[in-house]
mmCIF file of C-alpha atoms in Angstrom:
data_model
loop_
_atom_site.group_PDB
_atom_site.id
_atom_site.type_symbol
_atom_site.label_atom_id
_atom_site.label_comp_id
_atom_site.label_asym_id
_atom_site.label_seq_id
_atom_site.Cartn_x
_atom_site.Cartn_y
_atom_site.Cartn_z
ATOM 1 C CA ASP A 109 0.045 -0.101 0.021
ATOM 2 C CA THR A 110 1.834 3.053 -1.288
ATOM 3 C CA GLY A 111 -0.767 5.650 -0.611
ATOM 4 C CA VAL A 112 -2.349 8.144 -2.760
ATOM 5 C CA SER A 113 0.218 9.908 -5.008
ATOM 6 C CA GLN A 114 -0.221 13.290 -7.026
ATOM 7 C CA ASN A 115 1.919 14.666 -9.640
ATOM 8 C CA PRO A 116 3.301 17.262 -10.031
ATOM 9 C CA ARG A 117 3.756 18.326 -6.725
ATOM 10 C CA HIS A 118 4.220 21.959 -7.698
ATOM 11 C CA LYS A 119 3.235 23.784 -10.981
ATOM 12 C CA ILE A 120 3.802 27.355 -11.763
ATOM 13 C CA THR A 121 2.009 28.522 -14.798
ATOM 14 C CA LYS A 122 1.112 31.858 -16.553
ATOM 15 C CA ARG A 123 -2.404 33.108 -16.648
ATOM 16 C CA GLY A 124 -4.439 31.798 -19.716
ATOM 17 C CA GLN A 125 -2.452 28.612 -19.767
ATOM 18 C CA ASN A 126 -3.821 25.185 -19.352
ATOM 19 C CA VAL A 127 -2.722 22.643 -16.734
ATOM 20 C CA THR A 128 -3.280 18.969 -16.000
ATOM 21 C CA PHE A 129 -2.602 17.297 -12.619
ATOM 22 C CA ARG A 130 -2.637 13.511 -11.965
ATOM 23 C CA CYS A 131 -3.715 11.420 -8.838
ATOM 24 C CA ASP A 132 -3.142 7.863 -8.509
ATOM 25 C CA PRO A 133 -5.328 6.424 -5.758
ATOM 26 C CA ILE A 134 -4.508 3.541 -3.342
ATOM 27 C CA SER A 135 -4.854 0.474 -5.357
ATOM 28 C CA GLU A 136 -8.290 -1.085 -5.455
ATOM 29 C CA HIS A 137 -9.850 1.956 -4.054
ATOM 30 C CA ASN A 138 -12.954 2.509 -6.156
ATOM 31 C CA ARG A 139 -13.842 6.115 -5.089
ATOM 32 C CA LEU A 140 -11.708 9.095 -5.727
ATOM 33 C CA TYR A 141 -12.217 12.696 -4.687
ATOM 34 C CA TRP A 142 -10.775 16.063 -5.763
ATOM 35 C CA TYR A 143 -10.628 18.965 -3.284
ATOM 36 C CA ARG A 144 -9.136 22.489 -3.403
ATOM 37 C CA GLN A 145 -7.430 24.143 -0.559
ATOM 38 C CA THR A 146 -6.645 27.953 -0.574
ATOM 39 C CA LEU A 147 -4.401 29.484 1.852
ATOM 40 C CA GLY A 148 -5.446 29.668 5.383
ATOM 41 C CA GLN A 149 -8.840 27.545 4.444
ATOM 42 C CA GLY A 150 -9.891 23.955 4.773
ATOM 43 C CA PRO A 151 -10.277 21.876 1.641
ATOM 44 C CA GLU A 152 -13.206 22.300 -0.444
ATOM 45 C CA PHE A 153 -14.854 19.683 -2.341
ATOM 46 C CA LEU A 154 -14.681 19.617 -6.272
ATOM 47 C CA THR A 155 -15.796 16.230 -7.604
ATOM 48 C CA TYR A 156 -16.119 12.540 -6.749
ATOM 49 C CA PHE A 157 -15.800 9.513 -8.942
ATOM 50 C CA GLN A 158 -16.924 5.972 -8.410
ATOM 51 C CA ASN A 159 -15.059 3.690 -10.562
ATOM 52 C CA GLU A 160 -15.074 5.669 -13.738
ATOM 53 C CA ALA A 161 -18.233 7.602 -13.253
ATOM 54 C CA GLN A 162 -18.254 11.146 -11.977
ATOM 55 C CA LEU A 163 -21.203 11.025 -9.649
ATOM 56 C CA GLU A 164 -20.774 14.490 -7.636
ATOM 57 C CA LYS A 165 -19.595 18.070 -8.931
ATOM 58 C CA SER A 166 -19.473 21.081 -6.831
ATOM 59 C CA ARG A 167 -20.569 24.382 -8.051
ATOM 60 C CA LEU A 168 -16.794 25.319 -7.619
ATOM 61 C CA LEU A 169 -16.108 23.327 -10.499
ATOM 62 C CA SER A 170 -16.493 25.774 -13.341
ATOM 63 C CA ASP A 171 -16.774 24.799 -16.920
ATOM 64 C CA ARG A 172 -12.887 25.507 -17.222
ATOM 65 C CA PHE A 173 -12.545 22.557 -15.057
ATOM 66 C CA SER A 174 -12.609 18.977 -16.144
ATOM 67 C CA ALA A 175 -11.846 15.902 -14.346
ATOM 68 C CA GLU A 176 -11.719 12.251 -15.740
ATOM 69 C CA ARG A 177 -11.145 8.766 -14.480
ATOM 70 C CA PRO A 178 -11.292 6.889 -17.807
ATOM 71 C CA LYS A 179 -10.191 3.395 -16.489
ATOM 72 C CA GLY A 180 -11.410 3.665 -12.872
ATOM 73 C CA SER A 181 -7.860 4.020 -11.559
ATOM 74 C CA PHE A 182 -5.840 7.203 -12.014
ATOM 75 C CA SER A 183 -7.540 10.526 -12.477
ATOM 76 C CA THR A 184 -6.612 13.730 -14.108
ATOM 77 C CA LEU A 185 -7.915 17.250 -13.370
ATOM 78 C CA GLU A 186 -7.523 19.834 -15.984
ATOM 79 C CA ILE A 187 -7.912 23.519 -15.649
ATOM 80 C CA GLN A 188 -8.231 25.478 -19.001
ATOM 81 C CA ARG A 189 -7.356 29.237 -19.395
ATOM 82 C CA THR A 190 -6.120 29.444 -15.746
ATOM 83 C CA GLU A 191 -6.745 32.451 -13.756
ATOM 84 C CA GLN A 192 -4.837 33.872 -10.585
ATOM 85 C CA GLY A 193 -7.762 32.863 -8.442
ATOM 86 C CA ASP A 194 -7.067 29.345 -9.427
ATOM 87 C CA SER A 195 -3.892 29.539 -7.211
ATOM 88 C CA ALA A 196 -4.435 26.728 -4.399
ATOM 89 C CA MET A 197 -3.443 23.172 -3.372
ATOM 90 C CA TYR A 198 -5.448 20.674 -5.239
ATOM 91 C CA LEU A 199 -5.955 17.544 -3.140
ATOM 92 C CA CYS A 200 -6.926 14.106 -4.047
ATOM 93 C CA ALA A 201 -8.378 11.454 -2.031
ATOM 94 C CA SER A 202 -9.488 7.999 -2.293
ATOM 95 C CA SER A 203 -11.661 5.400 -0.337
ATOM 96 C CA THR A 204 -12.945 1.936 -0.728
ATOM 97 C CA GLN A 205 -16.712 1.219 -0.543
ATOM 98 C CA ASN A 206 -17.370 -0.949 2.616
ATOM 99 C CA ARG A 207 -20.232 -3.338 2.036
ATOM 100 C CA GLY A 208 -23.395 -2.442 3.683
ATOM 101 C CA SER A 209 -22.024 0.443 5.705
ATOM 102 C CA GLY A 210 -23.388 3.396 4.005
ATOM 103 C CA ASN A 211 -21.201 6.325 3.913
ATOM 104 C CA THR A 212 -18.597 5.360 6.653
ATOM 105 C CA ASP A 213 -15.497 4.780 4.158
ATOM 106 C CA THR A 214 -12.457 7.146 5.158
ATOM 107 C CA GLN A 215 -10.931 9.286 2.688
ATOM 108 C CA TYR A 216 -7.149 8.890 2.401
ATOM 109 C CA PHE A 217 -5.445 12.033 1.070
ATOM 110 C CA GLY A 218 -2.516 12.543 -1.169
ATOM 111 C CA PRO A 219 0.185 15.070 -0.552
ATOM 112 C CA GLY A 220 -1.421 17.759 -3.154
ATOM 113 C CA THR A 221 -0.353 19.725 -6.080
ATOM 114 C CA ARG A 222 0.353 23.364 -5.306
ATOM 115 C CA LEU A 223 -0.714 25.570 -8.217
ATOM 116 C CA THR A 224 0.611 29.156 -8.782
ATOM 117 C CA VAL A 225 -0.910 31.216 -11.407
ATOM 118 C CA LEU A 226 1.253 34.273 -12.227
ATOM 119 C CA ALA B 26 -26.704 22.278 4.075
ATOM 120 C CA GLN B 27 -23.865 21.334 6.614
ATOM 121 C CA SER B 28 -21.178 23.644 8.147
ATOM 122 C CA VAL B 29 -18.278 23.091 10.506
ATOM 123 C CA THR B 30 -16.858 25.871 12.611
ATOM 124 C CA GLN B 31 -13.451 25.812 14.128
ATOM 125 C CA LEU B 32 -13.478 28.548 16.934
ATOM 126 C CA ASP B 33 -9.865 29.136 17.007
ATOM 127 C CA SER B 34 -7.495 29.841 14.138
ATOM 128 C CA GLN B 35 -4.419 29.462 16.104
ATOM 129 C CA VAL B 36 -3.774 27.871 19.592
ATOM 130 C CA PRO B 37 -0.237 28.457 21.221
ATOM 131 C CA VAL B 38 0.617 25.963 23.956
ATOM 132 C CA PHE B 39 3.779 25.010 25.822
ATOM 133 C CA GLU B 40 5.235 21.516 25.144
ATOM 134 C CA GLU B 41 3.778 18.906 27.734
ATOM 135 C CA ALA B 42 0.652 21.152 28.591
ATOM 136 C CA PRO B 43 -2.910 19.918 27.553
ATOM 137 C CA VAL B 44 -4.684 21.236 24.586
ATOM 138 C CA GLU B 45 -8.277 21.321 23.446
ATOM 139 C CA LEU B 46 -9.150 22.287 19.837
ATOM 140 C CA ARG B 47 -12.889 23.250 19.334
ATOM 141 C CA CYS B 48 -15.061 22.377 16.651
ATOM 142 C CA ASN B 49 -18.823 22.923 16.434
ATOM 143 C CA TYR B 50 -21.117 21.696 13.301
ATOM 144 C CA SER B 51 -24.393 22.376 11.831
ATOM 145 C CA SER B 52 -26.462 20.022 10.100
ATOM 146 C CA SER B 53 -30.140 19.251 9.432
ATOM 147 C CA VAL B 54 -29.200 15.425 8.894
ATOM 148 C CA SER B 55 -27.037 12.936 10.886
ATOM 149 C CA VAL B 56 -23.385 13.227 10.235
ATOM 150 C CA TYR B 57 -20.083 11.433 10.796
ATOM 151 C CA LEU B 58 -17.321 13.449 12.155
ATOM 152 C CA PHE B 59 -13.464 13.434 11.559
ATOM 153 C CA TRP B 60 -10.373 15.111 12.760
ATOM 154 C CA TYR B 61 -7.515 15.407 10.151
ATOM 155 C CA VAL B 62 -3.923 16.906 10.767
ATOM 156 C CA GLN B 63 -1.886 18.524 8.122
ATOM 157 C CA TYR B 64 1.843 18.942 8.457
ATOM 158 C CA PRO B 65 3.543 21.594 6.293
ATOM 159 C CA ASN B 66 3.614 20.881 2.520
ATOM 160 C CA GLN B 67 1.893 17.570 3.145
ATOM 161 C CA GLY B 68 -1.676 16.195 2.591
ATOM 162 C CA LEU B 69 -4.121 15.414 5.335
ATOM 163 C CA GLN B 70 -3.782 12.497 7.750
ATOM 164 C CA LEU B 71 -6.704 11.167 9.650
ATOM 165 C CA LEU B 72 -6.455 11.542 13.387
ATOM 166 C CA LEU B 73 -9.740 10.039 14.347
ATOM 167 C CA LYS B 74 -13.443 9.689 13.422
ATOM 168 C CA TYR B 75 -16.922 9.078 15.149
ATOM 169 C CA LEU B 76 -19.244 6.857 13.261
ATOM 170 C CA SER B 77 -21.279 5.645 16.165
ATOM 171 C CA GLY B 78 -21.193 3.960 19.511
ATOM 172 C CA SER B 79 -19.183 5.607 22.458
ATOM 173 C CA THR B 80 -19.088 9.379 22.162
ATOM 174 C CA LEU B 81 -15.328 9.205 23.250
ATOM 175 C CA VAL B 82 -13.224 8.591 20.444
ATOM 176 C CA LYS B 83 -9.490 7.877 20.612
ATOM 177 C CA GLY B 84 -7.145 8.260 17.725
ATOM 178 C CA ILE B 85 -3.497 8.318 16.780
ATOM 179 C CA ASN B 86 -0.728 9.976 18.496
ATOM 180 C CA GLY B 87 -2.607 10.298 21.885
ATOM 181 C CA PHE B 88 -5.497 12.393 20.653
ATOM 182 C CA GLU B 89 -9.111 11.818 21.457
ATOM 183 C CA ALA B 90 -12.312 13.457 20.910
ATOM 184 C CA GLU B 91 -15.676 13.670 22.313
ATOM 185 C CA PHE B 92 -18.919 13.777 20.332
ATOM 186 C CA ASN B 93 -21.571 15.893 22.021
ATOM 187 C CA LYS B 94 -25.019 15.719 20.013
ATOM 188 C CA SER B 95 -26.683 18.458 22.145
ATOM 189 C CA GLN B 96 -24.141 20.821 21.854
ATOM 190 C CA THR B 97 -23.178 19.817 18.239
ATOM 191 C CA SER B 98 -19.572 19.727 19.026
ATOM 192 C CA PHE B 99 -16.712 17.481 18.471
ATOM 193 C CA HIS B 100 -13.664 18.901 20.397
ATOM 194 C CA LEU B 101 -10.091 17.433 19.921
ATOM 195 C CA ARG B 102 -8.112 16.955 23.303
ATOM 196 C CA LYS B 103 -4.493 15.753 24.061
ATOM 197 C CA PRO B 104 -3.420 15.599 27.703
ATOM 198 C CA SER B 105 0.231 16.605 26.837
ATOM 199 C CA VAL B 106 1.398 17.831 23.591
ATOM 200 C CA HIS B 107 4.846 17.491 21.908
ATOM 201 C CA ILE B 108 6.663 19.835 19.761
ATOM 202 C CA SER B 109 5.998 17.357 16.686
ATOM 203 C CA ASP B 110 2.282 18.114 17.233
ATOM 204 C CA THR B 111 2.727 21.438 15.692
ATOM 205 C CA ALA B 112 0.444 21.394 12.571
ATOM 206 C CA GLU B 113 -2.882 22.405 11.260
ATOM 207 C CA TYR B 114 -5.903 20.486 12.329
ATOM 208 C CA PHE B 115 -9.077 20.178 10.564
ATOM 209 C CA CYS B 116 -12.412 19.202 11.663
ATOM 210 C CA ALA B 117 -14.753 17.717 8.947
ATOM 211 C CA LEU B 118 -18.078 15.950 8.727
ATOM 212 C CA LYS B 119 -19.811 13.945 6.210
ATOM 213 C CA ARG B 120 -23.604 12.730 5.766
ATOM 214 C CA THR B 121 -24.450 9.507 7.243
ATOM 215 C CA ASP B 122 -26.784 8.615 4.248
ATOM 216 C CA THR B 123 -25.335 7.900 0.737
ATOM 217 C CA GLY B 124 -26.625 11.135 -0.873
ATOM 218 C CA ARG B 125 -23.583 12.817 -0.682
ATOM 219 C CA ARG B 126 -19.834 11.456 -0.250
ATOM 220 C CA ALA B 127 -18.108 14.635 0.070
ATOM 221 C CA LEU B 128 -16.298 15.978 3.408
ATOM 222 C CA THR B 129 -16.987 19.385 4.717
ATOM 223 C CA PHE B 130 -14.180 20.946 6.393
ATOM 224 C CA GLY B 131 -13.737 23.769 8.970
ATOM 225 C CA SER B 132 -11.195 26.536 8.253
ATOM 226 C CA GLY B 133 -8.607 24.877 10.560
ATOM 227 C CA THR B 134 -6.705 25.571 13.780
ATOM 228 C CA ARG B 135 -3.084 25.982 13.842
ATOM 229 C CA LEU B 136 -1.508 24.346 16.853
ATOM 230 C CA GLN B 137 1.807 26.013 17.842
ATOM 231 C CA VAL B 138 3.564 24.025 20.478
ATOM 232 C CA GLN B 139 6.484 26.025 22.206
ATOM 233 C CA PRO B 140 9.266 24.637 24.180
#
């Protein structure tokens, strides 16, 4: 069990450029989540996948943001036409569905990708 | 809608002293409660969680928390802190039903342990 990994760890880009982040969940975790954390705040939910299906999307996920999990394993988060307000830490988490236990699964977080938009 | 309020943005404390980090929540549906810790430039690590049963929950690194339904609180405590406990602590909740999987976090409390 190698934990959740995210790449890159840091990304500096110019306003208007597109960026893509990758998340590799804990193996065999079928649920994957993206959160955004701005300076001095707690993480805010962006989106959730169960296997390859994107089941929840936050209002924070504007049309410039898109997330995919094509084979139900790793996921990518793309931001198009970045803005300075997109500067944040982007966190990925994964969990595994516990049979018959409702919503009790624990989310395990990766180290995050810190995005700086100049 | 659900929300989490962490009443103190910073808590300075001396090494080996006890500490309490306060967390209050608001929700119209039943929730599970969590505490996570974040060390500098790292992701979040689960300290403990309340799902059901005993309202006193013990976690890693000597931390514990008490769920108080009437006061809608889930305060985190440690009887004796170490320098290594210096970090950001986040309280979070999640609905018990399967309608929404997302965690809702508070804004965090920075614990600063001084020698």
